[in-house]
Tab-separated table of C-alpha atoms in Angstrom:
chain	number	residue	atom	x	y	z
A	1	MET	CA	171.019	172.617	69.716
A	2	THR	CA	170.967	173.660	73.361
A	3	ALA	CA	170.479	177.186	74.661
A	4	GLU	CA	174.140	177.358	75.725
A	5	GLU	CA	175.246	176.663	72.149
A	6	ILE	CA	172.978	179.401	70.796
A	7	ILE	CA	173.981	182.044	73.372
A	8	LYS	CA	177.110	183.360	71.641
A	9	PRO	CA	177.983	186.965	70.698
A	10	GLU	CA	177.719	186.282	66.950
A	11	ASN	CA	174.091	185.110	67.315
A	12	LYS	CA	172.919	188.107	69.337
A	13	VAL	CA	169.818	189.789	67.874
A	14	TYR	CA	168.737	191.966	70.764
A	15	ALA	CA	170.320	193.388	73.897
A	16	LYS	CA	169.873	196.395	76.143
A	17	PRO	CA	171.513	199.465	74.531
A	18	ASP	CA	174.819	200.555	76.087
A	19	LEU	CA	173.422	204.041	76.751
A	20	LEU	CA	170.913	202.557	79.198
A	21	ASN	CA	172.916	202.324	82.419
A	22	ASP	CA	173.128	199.206	84.559
A	23	ASN	CA	171.614	201.065	87.541
A	24	HIS	CA	168.536	199.420	88.944
A	25	MET	CA	165.567	201.573	87.866
A	26	HIS	CA	163.357	202.804	90.688
A	27	TYR	CA	160.178	202.404	88.597
A	28	CYS	CA	157.493	199.965	89.735
A	29	PRO	CA	157.485	196.553	88.014
A	30	GLY	CA	155.887	196.838	84.573
A	31	CYS	CA	156.059	200.631	84.357
A	32	SER	CA	155.951	202.060	80.818
A	33	HIS	CA	158.709	204.554	81.672
A	34	GLY	CA	161.315	201.790	81.459
A	35	VAL	CA	160.337	200.891	77.895
A	36	VAL	CA	160.412	204.534	76.763
A	37	HIS	CA	163.803	205.121	78.430
A	38	ARG	CA	165.169	202.103	76.594
A	39	LEU	CA	163.715	203.311	73.277
A	40	ILE	CA	165.322	206.743	73.725
A	41	ALA	CA	168.685	205.104	74.490
A	42	GLU	CA	168.332	202.816	71.454
A	43	ILE	CA	167.427	205.640	69.075
A	44	VAL	CA	170.176	207.987	70.273
A	45	GLU	CA	172.662	205.133	69.923
A	46	GLU	CA	171.427	204.216	66.419
A	47	MET	CA	171.511	207.827	65.222
A	48	GLY	CA	174.998	208.260	66.729
A	49	ILE	CA	174.089	211.532	68.456
A	50	ALA	CA	174.890	210.633	72.075
A	51	ASP	CA	177.288	213.601	72.380
A	52	LYS	CA	174.812	215.989	70.737
A	53	THR	CA	171.682	215.067	72.696
A	54	ILE	CA	170.398	217.109	75.620
A	55	GLY	CA	167.381	215.846	77.525
A	56	ILE	CA	165.254	217.904	79.875
A	57	ALA	CA	163.944	215.789	82.735
A	58	PRO	CA	160.612	216.593	84.413
A	59	VAL	CA	159.300	216.495	87.919
A	60	GLY	CA	157.420	213.255	88.404
A	61	CYS	CA	158.416	209.613	88.352
A	62	ALA	CA	160.920	210.278	85.530
A	63	VAL	CA	162.776	212.845	87.659
A	64	PHE	CA	165.738	210.437	87.863
A	65	ALA	CA	165.955	209.899	84.085
A	66	TYR	CA	169.514	211.247	84.216
A	67	LYS	CA	170.545	208.215	86.248
A	68	TYR	CA	169.346	205.756	83.626
A	69	VAL	CA	170.097	207.156	80.162
A	70	ASP	CA	173.743	208.096	79.689
A	71	ILE	CA	173.345	211.442	77.861
A	72	ASP	CA	173.391	215.074	79.041
A	73	TRP	CA	170.354	216.025	81.097
A	74	ILE	CA	169.003	219.170	82.733
A	75	GLU	CA	166.495	218.938	85.529
A	76	ALA	CA	163.627	221.411	85.107
A	77	ALA	CA	161.272	222.865	87.696
A	78	HIS	CA	157.820	221.329	87.614
A	79	GLY	CA	156.280	221.813	84.166
A	80	ARG	CA	158.993	224.182	82.904
A	81	ALA	CA	160.841	221.678	80.701
A	82	PRO	CA	159.730	223.238	77.344
A	83	ALA	CA	160.929	226.666	78.545
A	84	ILE	CA	164.382	225.291	79.414
A	85	ALA	CA	164.460	223.296	76.177
A	86	THR	CA	163.732	226.541	74.291
A	87	ALA	CA	166.772	228.200	75.826
A	88	VAL	CA	169.034	225.182	75.300
A	89	LYS	CA	168.023	224.776	71.669
A	90	ARG	CA	168.341	228.479	70.860
A	91	LEU	CA	171.817	228.645	72.391
A	92	ASN	CA	172.952	225.334	70.845
A	93	PRO	CA	171.088	224.994	67.545
A	94	SER	CA	173.231	222.029	66.462
A	95	ARG	CA	172.107	219.925	69.431
A	96	MET	CA	169.149	217.556	69.551
A	97	VAL	CA	166.983	218.774	72.441
A	98	PHE	CA	164.063	216.866	73.832
A	99	THR	CA	161.905	217.029	76.949
A	100	TYR	CA	160.519	214.002	78.737
A	101	GLN	CA	157.356	214.816	80.686
A	102	GLY	CA	154.424	213.147	82.359
A	103	ASP	CA	150.817	214.270	82.255
A	104	GLY	CA	150.945	216.029	85.623
A	105	ASP	CA	154.008	217.942	84.451
A	106	LEU	CA	153.058	218.719	80.853
A	107	ALA	CA	149.262	218.898	80.963
A	108	ALA	CA	148.681	220.453	84.398
A	109	ILE	CA	151.307	222.817	85.807
A	110	GLY	CA	153.200	223.100	82.515
A	111	THR	CA	150.279	223.694	80.130
A	112	CYS	CA	151.346	227.289	79.529
A	113	GLU	CA	154.983	226.416	78.736
A	114	THR	CA	153.939	223.531	76.495
A	115	ILE	CA	151.440	225.522	74.466
A	116	HIS	CA	153.674	228.556	74.050
A	117	ALA	CA	156.790	226.540	73.157
A	118	ALA	CA	154.740	224.705	70.536
A	119	ASN	CA	153.177	227.956	69.315
A	120	ARG	CA	156.616	229.522	68.865
A	121	GLY	CA	157.581	226.452	66.871
A	122	GLU	CA	160.679	225.748	68.931
A	123	ASN	CA	162.764	223.001	67.315
A	124	ILE	CA	162.413	220.579	70.213
A	125	ALA	CA	160.926	217.128	70.633
A	126	ILE	CA	158.489	216.566	73.487
A	127	ILE	CA	157.977	213.033	74.825
A	128	PHE	CA	154.706	213.023	76.742
A	129	ILE	CA	153.892	210.067	79.001
A	130	ASN	CA	150.130	210.066	79.569
A	131	ASN	CA	148.970	207.635	82.235
A	132	GLY	CA	145.987	209.637	83.456
A	133	ILE	CA	147.212	209.982	87.023
A	134	TYR	CA	149.845	211.618	89.230
A	135	GLY	CA	152.012	208.544	89.762
A	136	MET	CA	154.814	209.765	92.018
A	137	THR	CA	152.780	211.715	94.557
A	138	GLY	CA	150.343	208.915	95.298
A	139	GLY	CA	147.817	208.522	92.493
A	140	GLN	CA	145.905	211.807	92.580
A	141	MET	CA	143.632	212.972	89.760
A	142	ALA	CA	145.418	214.549	86.785
A	143	PRO	CA	143.807	216.680	84.042
A	144	THR	CA	143.996	213.620	81.779
A	145	THR	CA	142.182	211.299	84.211
A	146	LEU	CA	139.233	209.627	82.493
A	147	GLU	CA	135.628	210.269	83.459
A	148	GLY	CA	134.614	207.876	86.231
A	149	MET	CA	138.221	206.828	86.925
A	150	LYS	CA	138.966	206.278	90.599
A	151	THR	CA	142.021	208.028	92.012
A	152	SER	CA	143.011	208.924	95.565
A	153	THR	CA	141.448	212.404	95.201
A	154	THR	CA	138.371	211.165	93.303
A	155	PRO	CA	137.554	208.007	95.280
A	156	TYR	CA	134.084	207.756	93.696
A	157	GLY	CA	135.355	208.393	90.173
A	158	ARG	CA	136.033	211.618	88.270
A	159	ARG	CA	132.839	213.683	87.917
A	160	ILE	CA	132.512	215.988	84.938
A	161	ASP	CA	130.333	218.506	86.828
A	162	LEU	CA	132.933	218.765	89.594
A	163	ASN	CA	136.295	218.127	87.900
A	164	GLY	CA	135.726	218.978	84.228
A	165	TYR	CA	136.610	216.945	81.163
A	166	PRO	CA	139.809	214.964	80.460
A	167	LEU	CA	142.300	217.258	78.724
A	168	LYS	CA	143.389	216.100	75.262
A	169	ILE	CA	146.510	218.204	75.040
A	170	SER	CA	147.817	216.619	71.824
A	171	ASP	CA	144.612	217.554	70.011
A	172	LEU	CA	145.071	221.124	71.267
A	173	LEU	CA	148.628	221.294	69.946
A	174	VAL	CA	147.531	220.047	66.516
A	175	GLN	CA	145.787	223.421	66.033
A	176	LEU	CA	149.036	225.374	66.458
A	177	ASP	CA	151.069	226.328	63.390
A	178	GLY	CA	154.362	225.781	65.229
A	179	THR	CA	153.986	221.999	65.550
A	180	CYS	CA	155.207	219.810	62.699
A	181	TYR	CA	154.538	216.351	64.108
A	182	VAL	CA	151.967	215.294	66.705
A	183	THR	CA	151.352	211.612	67.292
A	184	ARG	CA	149.843	209.361	69.947
A	185	GLN	CA	151.355	205.937	70.570
A	186	ALA	CA	151.540	203.241	73.266
A	187	VAL	CA	154.064	200.639	74.449
A	188	HIS	CA	151.844	197.742	75.555
A	189	THR	CA	152.671	195.214	72.787
A	190	PRO	CA	155.810	194.496	70.712
A	191	ALA	CA	154.150	196.015	67.608
A	192	ALA	CA	153.175	199.171	69.498
A	193	VAL	CA	156.711	199.503	70.887
A	194	ARG	CA	158.157	199.389	67.344
A	195	LYS	CA	155.702	202.066	66.155
A	196	THR	CA	156.578	204.252	69.128
A	197	LYS	CA	160.267	203.839	68.343
A	198	ALA	CA	159.697	205.036	64.767
A	199	ALA	CA	157.657	207.997	66.075
A	200	ILE	CA	160.326	209.093	68.565
A	201	LYS	CA	162.992	208.746	65.877
A	202	GLN	CA	160.942	211.000	63.580
A	203	ALA	CA	160.578	213.563	66.374
A	204	PHE	CA	164.335	213.541	67.040
A	205	LEU	CA	165.051	214.008	63.312
A	206	ASN	CA	162.629	216.956	63.232
A	207	SER	CA	164.513	218.556	66.113
A	208	MET	CA	167.884	218.052	64.405
A	209	GLU	CA	166.639	219.482	61.118
A	210	GLY	CA	164.772	222.418	62.630
A	211	ARG	CA	161.302	221.683	61.340
A	212	GLY	CA	159.344	222.810	64.383
A	213	THR	CA	157.964	221.287	67.565
A	214	SER	CA	157.235	217.553	67.651
A	215	LEU	CA	155.073	215.928	70.291
A	216	VAL	CA	155.007	212.173	70.863
A	217	GLU	CA	152.273	211.311	73.350
A	218	ILE	CA	152.656	207.819	74.773
A	219	VAL	CA	149.529	206.449	76.419
A	220	SER	CA	150.956	204.535	79.358
A	221	THR	CA	150.003	202.534	82.389
A	222	CYS	CA	150.530	203.308	86.049
A	223	ASN	CA	149.805	199.949	87.601
A	224	SER	CA	150.575	201.109	91.157
A	225	GLY	CA	148.352	204.170	90.810
A	226	TRP	CA	145.599	202.240	89.073
A	227	LYS	CA	145.950	199.448	91.649
A	228	MET	CA	146.189	196.624	89.104
A	229	SER	CA	148.835	194.157	87.965
A	230	PRO	CA	150.969	195.247	84.974
A	231	VAL	CA	149.168	192.810	82.651
A	232	GLU	CA	145.718	193.865	83.879
A	233	SER	CA	146.567	197.545	83.528
A	234	ASN	CA	147.667	197.035	79.905
A	235	LYS	CA	144.277	195.432	79.268
A	236	TRP	CA	142.454	198.213	81.103
A	237	MET	CA	144.376	200.773	79.061
A	238	GLU	CA	143.348	199.107	75.789
A	239	GLU	CA	139.701	199.011	76.823
A	240	ASN	CA	139.367	202.460	78.420
A	241	MET	CA	142.258	204.804	77.657
A	242	PHE	CA	142.313	204.120	73.897
A	243	ALA	CA	138.613	205.055	73.604
A	244	LYS	CA	139.405	208.573	74.828
A	245	TYR	CA	142.963	208.760	73.486
A	246	PRO	CA	142.929	206.906	70.123
A	247	LEU	CA	146.365	206.005	68.751
A	248	GLY	CA	147.841	207.281	65.514
A	249	ASP	CA	149.376	210.348	63.873
A	250	LEU	CA	147.358	213.494	64.541
A	251	LYS	CA	149.492	215.832	62.449
A	252	ASN	CA	152.516	215.329	60.196
A	253	THR	CA	153.581	218.214	57.988
A	254	VAL	CA	156.936	216.595	57.214
A	255	LYS	CA	155.678	213.709	55.127
A	256	LYS	CA	153.991	215.101	52.046
B	1	MET	CA	163.435	174.441	55.017
B	2	ALA	CA	165.765	176.324	57.312
B	3	LYS	CA	164.786	176.134	60.935
B	4	VAL	CA	165.119	179.071	63.299
B	5	LYS	CA	166.157	178.430	66.884
B	6	GLY	CA	166.375	181.060	69.551
B	7	ALA	CA	167.541	181.474	73.100
B	8	VAL	CA	167.106	184.135	75.772
B	9	LYS	CA	169.458	185.247	78.519
B	10	ILE	CA	167.677	186.975	81.384
B	11	ASN	CA	169.391	189.262	83.869
B	12	GLN	CA	167.662	187.791	86.900
B	13	GLU	CA	168.888	190.396	89.367
B	14	ARG	CA	167.546	193.254	87.208
B	15	CYS	CA	164.159	191.552	86.584
B	16	LYS	CA	161.201	192.840	88.612
B	17	GLY	CA	158.798	190.016	87.783
B	18	CYS	CA	156.207	192.212	86.023
B	19	ASP	CA	155.010	189.302	83.840
B	20	LEU	CA	154.870	191.393	80.626
B	21	CYS	CA	157.442	189.216	78.789
B	22	VAL	CA	155.529	186.072	79.722
B	23	VAL	CA	152.370	187.490	78.108
B	24	ALA	CA	154.229	188.844	75.047
B	25	CYS	CA	155.915	185.521	74.190
B	26	PRO	CA	154.048	183.889	71.258
B	27	VAL	CA	155.404	180.376	71.952
B	28	ASP	CA	155.111	180.188	75.758
B	29	VAL	CA	158.810	179.982	76.592
B	30	LEU	CA	158.893	182.143	79.698
B	31	MET	CA	157.298	182.024	83.120
B	32	LEU	CA	157.894	183.612	86.509
B	33	GLN	CA	159.665	181.659	89.240
B	34	PRO	CA	156.884	180.190	91.381
B	35	LYS	CA	158.937	180.234	94.617
B	36	GLU	CA	162.485	181.513	94.033
B	37	VAL	CA	163.134	185.264	94.402
B	38	ASN	CA	166.112	187.455	93.473
B	39	ASP	CA	168.026	189.738	95.866
B	40	ARG	CA	165.286	192.359	95.722
B	41	GLY	CA	162.539	189.859	96.434
B	42	TYR	CA	160.981	189.649	92.977
B	43	HIS	CA	159.830	186.413	91.338
B	44	TYR	CA	162.074	186.761	88.291
B	45	ALA	CA	161.303	185.432	84.807
B	46	PHE	CA	163.058	182.362	83.426
B	47	ALA	CA	162.824	180.144	80.334
B	48	HIS	CA	160.933	176.991	81.358
B	49	ASN	CA	160.481	175.797	77.769
B	50	HIS	CA	163.684	176.922	76.067
B	51	GLU	CA	163.315	174.408	73.215
B	52	ALA	CA	160.336	176.314	71.766
B	53	CYS	CA	162.117	179.695	71.533
B	54	ILE	CA	162.199	181.217	68.031
B	55	GLY	CA	164.295	184.276	68.913
B	56	CYS	CA	161.599	186.798	67.905
B	57	ALA	CA	162.672	189.253	70.652
B	58	SER	CA	159.048	190.095	71.589
B	59	CYS	CA	159.907	189.574	75.253
B	60	ALA	CA	162.905	191.899	75.083
B	61	THR	CA	160.890	194.527	73.176
B	62	VAL	CA	158.283	194.886	75.933
B	63	CYS	CA	160.643	194.438	78.913
B	64	PRO	CA	160.565	197.712	80.884
B	65	ASP	CA	163.937	197.062	82.497
B	66	GLY	CA	165.951	195.790	79.540
B	67	CYS	CA	166.736	192.493	81.274
B	68	ILE	CA	166.510	190.200	78.253
B	69	GLU	CA	169.134	189.423	75.619
B	70	VAL	CA	167.956	187.428	72.606
B	71	TYR	CA	170.050	185.106	70.431
B	72	ARG	CA	169.024	183.404	67.190
B	73	VAL	CA	170.534	180.872	64.794
B	74	THR	CA	169.255	179.510	61.487
B	75	ILE	CA	169.855	175.774	61.106
B	76	LYS	CA	170.067	174.797	57.438
């Protein structure tokens, strides 16, 4: 059987979801953002909530998320996505509201909004892309940058005595009573992508059913910022990032 | 025993040549074009060994740009 004979609509097992637009994404080749965008589009499509979903886009590389996933979006000021999501969810309790934020947005300028939204137990889902660097602005040090990691503002590596320790924001949010689901995942292998999909789906369900704040941290790569190829940066992430940010569920009060 | 055959269809203009699908493929079906580039100048992925494809969709699962469609048939 040749490939042409197999490529027929009735044999299709996987294709890009319709909610992911045909626009060419501006992300660098191999960027984890693309995978997470596709997962969000897939999940929203599977759950049939495209007309009920409102996403809050961050400032950072994912600032143009509204161009790629065909749902309603609001663009937030830097770090303020959880505050806007709070308002949207309180005014429209029947809607599924999620924020999509990077580590510079959520863990640096938006730490206050994140912690207080989670502490109030707002019924929102937070997708947190943690690549340990400010990707869009040119690879500066972020709060989540690992010790010894070279960035454009720490050219000799991050020093603890000068720059402090990497911020594990998910572990902080576990302590708060308002969060119902905190998990840390990655998208570097097919198996990891499937786990991440299940985690995001759980977070979206929690938002729909009003169980509290869910946080899905996705440990990601920034191959341009890290100055590696996409394949090398996945390997580097496995060896270095996972030691500081181990994968798995940190808190789940839903599943008893 | 039933045999599973797969095939992939790659949107070559959307592909950015990141190489992640090539690494994810368990049966070495894909590779990047060694010389050819698409309109944006990327060495896009293509199936150089289509016969081996089992339609597992690993390549499509890790593709950051959603370029890959996967098809599968079971031959009895």
